[in-house]
Coordinates of C-alpha atoms in Angstrom, one line a residue:
M11 CA 13.9 8.1 8.9
I12 CA 15.9 8.5 5.7
L13 CA 17.6 5.3 4.7
E14 CA 20.8 7.1 3.7
D15 CA 21.0 8.4 7.2
N16 CA 20.8 4.9 8.6
P17 CA 24.0 3.1 7.6
P18 CA 23.0 -0.4 8.8
V19 CA 19.8 -0.4 6.8
A20 CA 21.5 1.2 3.7
S21 CA 24.4 -1.4 3.9
L22 CA 21.9 -4.2 4.2
L23 CA 20.0 -3.0 1.1
K24 CA 23.2 -2.8 -0.9
Q25 CA 23.9 -6.5 -0.1
L26 CA 20.5 -7.7 -1.4
T27 CA 20.0 -9.0 -4.9
A28 CA 17.4 -7.3 -7.1
D29 CA 15.0 -10.2 -6.5
Q30 CA 15.5 -9.9 -2.7
K31 CA 14.9 -6.1 -2.9
W32 CA 11.7 -6.7 -4.9
Q33 CA 10.5 -9.2 -2.2
A34 CA 11.4 -6.7 0.5
F35 CA 9.5 -4.0 -1.4
Q36 CA 6.4 -6.2 -1.6
L37 CA 6.5 -7.0 2.1
L38 CA 6.9 -3.3 3.0
W39 CA 4.1 -2.3 0.7
Q40 CA 1.8 -4.9 2.2
D41 CA 2.6 -3.7 5.6
V42 CA 1.9 0.0 4.7
V43 CA -1.4 -0.9 3.1
K44 CA -2.5 -3.1 5.9
D45 CA -1.4 -1.1 8.9
H46 CA -0.5 2.5 7.8
A47 CA -2.7 3.4 4.9
E48 CA -4.6 6.1 6.8
E49 CA -1.3 7.8 7.8
I50 CA -0.2 8.4 4.2
E51 CA -1.4 11.3 2.1
P52 CA -1.6 10.5 -1.6
P53 CA 0.1 12.9 -4.0
A54 CA -2.2 15.5 -5.6
W55 CA -1.8 14.0 -9.1
H56 CA -3.1 10.6 -7.9
E57 CA -6.7 11.6 -7.9
N58 CA -6.6 12.6 -11.6
V59 CA -4.9 9.3 -12.6
L60 CA -7.5 7.3 -10.7
R61 CA -10.3 9.3 -12.3
E62 CA -8.8 8.6 -15.8
R63 CA -8.5 4.9 -15.1
L64 CA -12.0 4.7 -13.8
E65 CA -13.2 6.3 -17.0
K66 CA -11.3 3.7 -19.0
I67 CA -12.9 0.9 -17.0
K68 CA -16.4 2.4 -17.4
S69 CA -15.9 2.8 -21.2
G70 CA -14.5 -0.7 -21.6
K71 CA -11.1 0.6 -22.8
A72 CA -9.2 -0.6 -19.8
V73 CA -6.6 -3.3 -20.3
W74 CA -5.5 -5.5 -17.4
H75 CA -2.1 -7.0 -17.0
D76 CA -0.6 -9.2 -14.3
L77 CA 2.1 -7.1 -12.5
D78 CA 4.8 -9.8 -12.7
Q79 CA 4.0 -10.3 -16.4
A80 CA 4.2 -6.6 -17.0
F81 CA 7.6 -6.4 -15.5
D82 CA 8.8 -9.4 -17.5
D83 CA 7.5 -7.7 -20.7
L84 CA 9.4 -4.5 -19.7
R85 CA 12.6 -6.4 -19.1
K86 CA 12.3 -8.1 -22.5
E87 CA 11.8 -4.7 -24.2
L88 CA 14.8 -3.2 -22.4
A89 CA 17.1 -6.2 -23.1

């Protein structure tokens, strides 16, 4: 299903605030990870990105950020 082809869903999404859309996105992601992860084929580039990140972790060069804080920081930079 493509959302643009489903007017009720597309209309509903347009009515949501950015915060509500973010919450909906998080709920959808949790559902996908919990119940549908085996059905989704990761993109080809994903393996390389994960491999690079694993190397950073092993070498001690990885930096960890809270996702909400990272978004707040991005918003401040863009403001």
